[in-house]
Short mmCIF file of C-alpha atoms in Angstrom, two decimals:
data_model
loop_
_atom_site.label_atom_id
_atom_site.label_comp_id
_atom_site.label_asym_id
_atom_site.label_seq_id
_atom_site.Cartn_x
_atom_site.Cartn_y
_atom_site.Cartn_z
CA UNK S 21 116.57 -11.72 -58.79
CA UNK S 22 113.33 -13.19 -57.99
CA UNK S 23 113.88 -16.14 -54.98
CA UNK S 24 112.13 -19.50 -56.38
CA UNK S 25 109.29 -19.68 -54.79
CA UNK S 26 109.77 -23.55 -53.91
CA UNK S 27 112.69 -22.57 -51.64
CA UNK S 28 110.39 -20.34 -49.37
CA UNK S 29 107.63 -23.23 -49.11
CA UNK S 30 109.06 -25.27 -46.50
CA UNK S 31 109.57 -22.79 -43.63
CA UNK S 32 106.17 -20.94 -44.82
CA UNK S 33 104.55 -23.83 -44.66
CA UNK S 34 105.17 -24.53 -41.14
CA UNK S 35 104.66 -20.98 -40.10
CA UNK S 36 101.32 -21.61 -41.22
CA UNK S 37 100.40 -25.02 -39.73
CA UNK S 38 101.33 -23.49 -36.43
CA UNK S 39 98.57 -20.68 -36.85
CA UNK S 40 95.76 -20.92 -35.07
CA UNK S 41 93.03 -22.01 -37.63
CA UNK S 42 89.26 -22.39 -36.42
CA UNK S 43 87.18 -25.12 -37.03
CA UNK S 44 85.21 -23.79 -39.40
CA UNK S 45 88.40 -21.13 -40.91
CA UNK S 46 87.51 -19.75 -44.17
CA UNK S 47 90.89 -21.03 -45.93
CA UNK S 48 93.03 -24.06 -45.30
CA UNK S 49 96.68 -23.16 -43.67
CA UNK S 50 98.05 -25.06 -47.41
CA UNK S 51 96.45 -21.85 -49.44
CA UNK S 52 98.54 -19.51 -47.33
CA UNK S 53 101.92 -20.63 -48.69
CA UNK S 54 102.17 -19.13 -51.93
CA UNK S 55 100.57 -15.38 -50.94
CA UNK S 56 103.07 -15.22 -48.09
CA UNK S 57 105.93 -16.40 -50.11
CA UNK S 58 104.95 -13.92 -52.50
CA UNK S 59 105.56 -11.19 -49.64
CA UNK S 60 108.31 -12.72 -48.78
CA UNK S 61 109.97 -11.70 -52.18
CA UNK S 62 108.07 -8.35 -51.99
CA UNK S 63 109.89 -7.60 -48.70
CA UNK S 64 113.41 -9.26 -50.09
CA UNK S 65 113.39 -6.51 -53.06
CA UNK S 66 112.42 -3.70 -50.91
CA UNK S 67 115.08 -4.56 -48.50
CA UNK S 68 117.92 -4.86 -51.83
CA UNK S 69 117.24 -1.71 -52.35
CA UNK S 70 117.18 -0.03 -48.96
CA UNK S 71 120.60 -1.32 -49.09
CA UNK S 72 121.35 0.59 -52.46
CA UNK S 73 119.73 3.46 -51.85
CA UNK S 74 121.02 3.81 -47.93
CA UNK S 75 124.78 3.15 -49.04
CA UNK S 76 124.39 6.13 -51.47
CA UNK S 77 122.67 8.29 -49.20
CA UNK S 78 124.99 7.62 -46.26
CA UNK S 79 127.75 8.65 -48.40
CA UNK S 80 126.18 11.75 -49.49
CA UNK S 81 126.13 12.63 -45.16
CA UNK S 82 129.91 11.70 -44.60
CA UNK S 83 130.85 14.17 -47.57
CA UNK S 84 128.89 16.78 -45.94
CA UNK S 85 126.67 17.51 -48.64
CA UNK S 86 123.52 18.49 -47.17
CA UNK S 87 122.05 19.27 -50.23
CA UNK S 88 122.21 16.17 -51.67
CA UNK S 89 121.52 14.15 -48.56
CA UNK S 90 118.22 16.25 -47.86
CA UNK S 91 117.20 15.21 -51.62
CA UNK S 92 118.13 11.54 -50.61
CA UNK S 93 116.12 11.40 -46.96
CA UNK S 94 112.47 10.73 -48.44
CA UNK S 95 113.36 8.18 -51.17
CA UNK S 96 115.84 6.56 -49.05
CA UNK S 97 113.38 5.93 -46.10
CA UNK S 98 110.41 4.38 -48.65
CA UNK S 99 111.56 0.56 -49.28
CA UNK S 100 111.66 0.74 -45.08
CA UNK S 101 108.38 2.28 -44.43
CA UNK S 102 106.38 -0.45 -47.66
CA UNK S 103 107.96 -3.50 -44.97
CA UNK S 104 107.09 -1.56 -41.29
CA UNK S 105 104.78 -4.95 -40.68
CA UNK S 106 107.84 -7.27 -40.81
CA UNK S 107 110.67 -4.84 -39.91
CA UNK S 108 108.64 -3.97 -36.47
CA UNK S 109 109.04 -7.69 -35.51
CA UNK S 110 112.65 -6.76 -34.95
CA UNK S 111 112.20 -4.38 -32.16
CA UNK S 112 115.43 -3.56 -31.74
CA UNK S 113 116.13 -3.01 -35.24
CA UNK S 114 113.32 -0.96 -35.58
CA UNK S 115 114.41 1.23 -32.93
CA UNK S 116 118.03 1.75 -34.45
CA UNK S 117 116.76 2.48 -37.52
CA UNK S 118 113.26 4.50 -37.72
CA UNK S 119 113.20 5.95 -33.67
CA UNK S 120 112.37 9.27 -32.83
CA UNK S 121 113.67 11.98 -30.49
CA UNK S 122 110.45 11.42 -28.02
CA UNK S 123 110.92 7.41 -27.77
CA UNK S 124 114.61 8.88 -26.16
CA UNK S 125 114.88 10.22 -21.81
CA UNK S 126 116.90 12.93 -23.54
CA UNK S 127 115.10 13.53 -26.38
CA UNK S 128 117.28 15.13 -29.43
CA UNK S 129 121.06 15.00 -26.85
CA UNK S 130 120.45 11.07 -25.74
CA UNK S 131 123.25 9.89 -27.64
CA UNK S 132 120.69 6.33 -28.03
CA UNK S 133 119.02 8.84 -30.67
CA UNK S 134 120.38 7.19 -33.79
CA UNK S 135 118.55 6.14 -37.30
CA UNK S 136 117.56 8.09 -39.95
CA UNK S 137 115.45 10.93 -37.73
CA UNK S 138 118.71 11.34 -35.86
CA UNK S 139 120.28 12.19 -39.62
CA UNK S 140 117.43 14.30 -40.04
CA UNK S 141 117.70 15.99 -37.47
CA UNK S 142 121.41 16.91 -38.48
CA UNK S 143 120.30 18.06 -42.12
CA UNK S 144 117.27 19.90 -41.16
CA UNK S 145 117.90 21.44 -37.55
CA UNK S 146 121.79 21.78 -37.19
CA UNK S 147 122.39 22.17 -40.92
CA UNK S 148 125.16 20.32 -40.77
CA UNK S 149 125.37 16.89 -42.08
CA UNK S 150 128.49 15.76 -41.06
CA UNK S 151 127.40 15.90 -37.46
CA UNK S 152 125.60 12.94 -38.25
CA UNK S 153 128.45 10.98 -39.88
CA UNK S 154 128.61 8.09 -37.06
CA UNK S 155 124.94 7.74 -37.05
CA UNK S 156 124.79 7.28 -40.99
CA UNK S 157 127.93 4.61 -40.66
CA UNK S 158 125.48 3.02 -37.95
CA UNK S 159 122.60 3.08 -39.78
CA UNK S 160 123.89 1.28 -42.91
CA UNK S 161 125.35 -1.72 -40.64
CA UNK S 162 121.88 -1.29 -38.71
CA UNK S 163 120.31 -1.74 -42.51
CA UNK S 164 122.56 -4.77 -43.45
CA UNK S 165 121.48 -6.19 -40.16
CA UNK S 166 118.00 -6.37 -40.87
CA UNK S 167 118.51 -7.60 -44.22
CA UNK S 168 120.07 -10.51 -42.92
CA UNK S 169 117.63 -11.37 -40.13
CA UNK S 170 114.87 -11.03 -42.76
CA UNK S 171 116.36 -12.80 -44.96
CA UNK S 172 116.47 -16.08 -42.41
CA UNK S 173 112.92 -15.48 -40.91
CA UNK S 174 110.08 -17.31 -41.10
CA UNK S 175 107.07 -14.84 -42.25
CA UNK S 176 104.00 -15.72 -39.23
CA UNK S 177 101.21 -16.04 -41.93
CA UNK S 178 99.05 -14.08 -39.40
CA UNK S 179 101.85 -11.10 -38.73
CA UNK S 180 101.88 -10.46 -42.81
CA UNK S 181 97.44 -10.70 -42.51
CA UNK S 182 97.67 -8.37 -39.87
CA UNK S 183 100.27 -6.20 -40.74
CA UNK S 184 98.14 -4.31 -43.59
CA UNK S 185 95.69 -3.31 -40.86
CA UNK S 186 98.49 -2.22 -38.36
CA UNK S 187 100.23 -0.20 -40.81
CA UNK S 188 96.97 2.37 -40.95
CA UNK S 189 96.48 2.04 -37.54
CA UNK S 190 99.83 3.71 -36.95
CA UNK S 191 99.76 5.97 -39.98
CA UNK S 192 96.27 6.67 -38.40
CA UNK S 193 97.17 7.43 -34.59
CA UNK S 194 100.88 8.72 -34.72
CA UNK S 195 101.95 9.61 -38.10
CA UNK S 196 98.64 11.58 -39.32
CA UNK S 197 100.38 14.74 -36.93
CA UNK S 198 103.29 15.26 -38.88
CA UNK S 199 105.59 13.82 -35.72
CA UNK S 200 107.57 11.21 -37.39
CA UNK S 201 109.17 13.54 -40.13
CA UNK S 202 108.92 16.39 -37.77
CA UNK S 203 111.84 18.35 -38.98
CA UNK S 204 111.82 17.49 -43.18
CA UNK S 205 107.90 17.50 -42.94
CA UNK S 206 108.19 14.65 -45.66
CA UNK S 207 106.09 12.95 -43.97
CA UNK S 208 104.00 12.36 -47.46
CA UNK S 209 106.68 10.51 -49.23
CA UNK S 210 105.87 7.47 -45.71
CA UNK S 211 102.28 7.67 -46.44
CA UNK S 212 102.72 6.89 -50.15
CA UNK S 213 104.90 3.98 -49.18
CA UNK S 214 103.14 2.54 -46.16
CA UNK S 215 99.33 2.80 -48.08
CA UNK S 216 101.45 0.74 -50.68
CA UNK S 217 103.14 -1.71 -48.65
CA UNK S 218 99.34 -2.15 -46.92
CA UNK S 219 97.80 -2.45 -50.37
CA UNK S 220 100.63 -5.10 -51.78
CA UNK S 221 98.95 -7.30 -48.44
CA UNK S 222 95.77 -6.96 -49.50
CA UNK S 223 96.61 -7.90 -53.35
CA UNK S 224 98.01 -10.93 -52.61
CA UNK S 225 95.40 -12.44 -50.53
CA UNK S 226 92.81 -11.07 -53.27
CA UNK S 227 91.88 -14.54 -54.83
CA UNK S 228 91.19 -15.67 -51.28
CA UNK S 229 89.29 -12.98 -49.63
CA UNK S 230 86.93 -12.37 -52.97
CA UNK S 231 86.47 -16.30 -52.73
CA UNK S 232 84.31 -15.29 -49.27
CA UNK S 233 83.87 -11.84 -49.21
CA UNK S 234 83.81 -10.01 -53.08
CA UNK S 235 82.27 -7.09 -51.55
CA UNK S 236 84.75 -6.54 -49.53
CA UNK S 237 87.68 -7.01 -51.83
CA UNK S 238 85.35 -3.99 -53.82
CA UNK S 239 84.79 -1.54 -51.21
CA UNK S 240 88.79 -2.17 -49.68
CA UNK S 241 90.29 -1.60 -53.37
CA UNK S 242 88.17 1.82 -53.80
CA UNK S 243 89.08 3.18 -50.44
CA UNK S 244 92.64 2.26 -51.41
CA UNK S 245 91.85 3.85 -54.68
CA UNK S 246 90.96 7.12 -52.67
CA UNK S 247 93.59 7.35 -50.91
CA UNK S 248 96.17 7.37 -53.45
CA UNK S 249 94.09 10.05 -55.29
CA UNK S 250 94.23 12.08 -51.95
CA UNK S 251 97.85 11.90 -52.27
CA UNK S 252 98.17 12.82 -55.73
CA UNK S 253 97.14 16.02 -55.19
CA UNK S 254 100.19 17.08 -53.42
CA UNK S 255 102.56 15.49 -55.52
CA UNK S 256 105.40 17.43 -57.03
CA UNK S 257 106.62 18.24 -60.77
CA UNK S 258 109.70 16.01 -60.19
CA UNK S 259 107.75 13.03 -58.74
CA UNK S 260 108.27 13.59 -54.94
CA UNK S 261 105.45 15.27 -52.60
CA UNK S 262 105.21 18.91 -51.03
CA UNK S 263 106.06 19.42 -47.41
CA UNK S 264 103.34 17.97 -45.10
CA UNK S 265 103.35 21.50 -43.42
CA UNK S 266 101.84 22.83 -46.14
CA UNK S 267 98.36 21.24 -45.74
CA UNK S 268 95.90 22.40 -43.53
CA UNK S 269 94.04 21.17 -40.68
CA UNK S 270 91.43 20.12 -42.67
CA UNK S 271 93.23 18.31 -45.19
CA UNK S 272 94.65 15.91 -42.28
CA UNK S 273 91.43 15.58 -40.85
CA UNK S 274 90.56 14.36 -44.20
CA UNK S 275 93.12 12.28 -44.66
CA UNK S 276 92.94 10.84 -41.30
CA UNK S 277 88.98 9.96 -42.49
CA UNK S 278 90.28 8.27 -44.74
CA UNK S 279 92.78 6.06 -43.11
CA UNK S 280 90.60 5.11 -40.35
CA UNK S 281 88.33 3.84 -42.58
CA UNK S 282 91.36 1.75 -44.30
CA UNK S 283 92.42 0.35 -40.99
CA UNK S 284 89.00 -0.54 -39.93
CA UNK S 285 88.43 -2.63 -42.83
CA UNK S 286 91.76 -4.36 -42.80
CA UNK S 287 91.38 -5.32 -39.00
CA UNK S 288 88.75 -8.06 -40.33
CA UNK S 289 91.28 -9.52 -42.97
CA UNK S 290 92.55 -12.26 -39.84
CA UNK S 291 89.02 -13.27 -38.71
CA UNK S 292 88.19 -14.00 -42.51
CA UNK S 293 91.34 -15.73 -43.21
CA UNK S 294 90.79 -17.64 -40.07
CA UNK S 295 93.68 -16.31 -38.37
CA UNK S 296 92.54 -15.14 -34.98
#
């Protein structure tokens, strides 16, 4: 169920009169409101059905079926990697949930290794998925958690700006190599999600930026447009992607173009907004 927008407005609005706004900003804190509330419902539904789809796939660990788990990993993790802008403000939740082995002092054995790379790390290395059964219990109450603190938060009109531009950085710097999803190598299905959780940003401020800036509303939505194509040609009969180890140097370099050039052009979105 879509949230009335009216309830958002309140704490929204006074996110955004305590932005930083130049004298000479190109929008008024006011015209803010309704594109972040919009997110704010954008990141409420993705965050419903995290909850749905981690409950299923949790069970699917704790019954040992690997099979059916390893089908669930990819789909499961895409409502969390479309949000990455607002999850990461809950560091610690962020860590539970979407760590990896390297952010650990003992790596893969540090029993702080939890989340859904710990899980993966049961399905794809140790083939056996019930090793990971009190990680997956953890992760859904780490899930739940986050719903409720998102649920109560006040969206920082310049953290949802800014987050379209730090979600390509990362993809960009740290996911490009394949590292995140090091053992599944589904690293494609996060790329999908985070290029549209980036793109759902840039959407809603549309009206606003084209009100300055129509050129760059143009060029932004055709780089977006590439991007997705570049991703299309790995997807799969059944509607998922092929393992990211299949493609070859070049095709990350390509890709990584490609994302750079994203990120570059969403790091201006803040100055034009007035939001520095």
């Amino acid at each position: 169920m879509r949230l009335p927008t009216h309830r958002l407005m309140l704490p929204l609005l006074a996110a955004a009169s305590l932005c930083t706004f130049g004298a000479q900003a190109a929008v008024s804190p006011l015209e803010l409101v309704g594109p972040v509330a919009e997110y704010k419902i954008y990141v409420a539904g993705n965050v419903r059905q995290l909850v749905v789809d981690t409950r299923v796939f949790v069970a699917a660990v704790k019954a040992g079926d690997i099979e059916k788990a390893k089908a669930l990993y990819a789909p499961t993790r895409t409502s969390y990697e479309k949000i990455e802008p607002v999850a990461e403000l809950f560091s610690d939740m962020d860590s539970a949930i979407d760590s990896r082995a390297d952010d650990h002092e003992k790596a893969e054995k540090d029993p702080a290794f939890a989340g859904f790379h710990r899980i993966e790390y049961a399905l794809w290395t140790q083939h056996n998925a019930k090793l990971a059964g009190a990680a997956a219990d953890k992760l859904l109450a780490d899930v739940l958690e986050l719903q409720k603190r998102l649920r109560a938060l006040t969206f920082p009109p310049e953290k949802v700006v800014g987050g379209a531009a730090v979600l390509m950085e990362e993809v960009a710097a740290t996911k490009i190599s394949g590292e995140e999803n090091r053992y599944s190598h589904t690293d494609l299905w996060d790329f999908q999600a985070n290029f549209e959780g980036a793109y759902k940003i840039v959407e809603l401020l549309h009206p606003l930026v084209a009100r300055e800036n129509k050129a760059f509303i143009d060029k932004t939505d055709a780089n977006f447009a590439t991007v997705f194509d570049t991703l299309k040609k790995y997807r799969t009969a059944d509607g998922g992607f092929e393992s990211y180890s299949k493609l070859s140097e070049r095709d990350r370099k390509l890709l990584a173009g490609r994302v750079n050039t994203l990120a570059e052009d969403l790091s201006r979105l803040r100055g034009m907004l007035g939001l520095n």
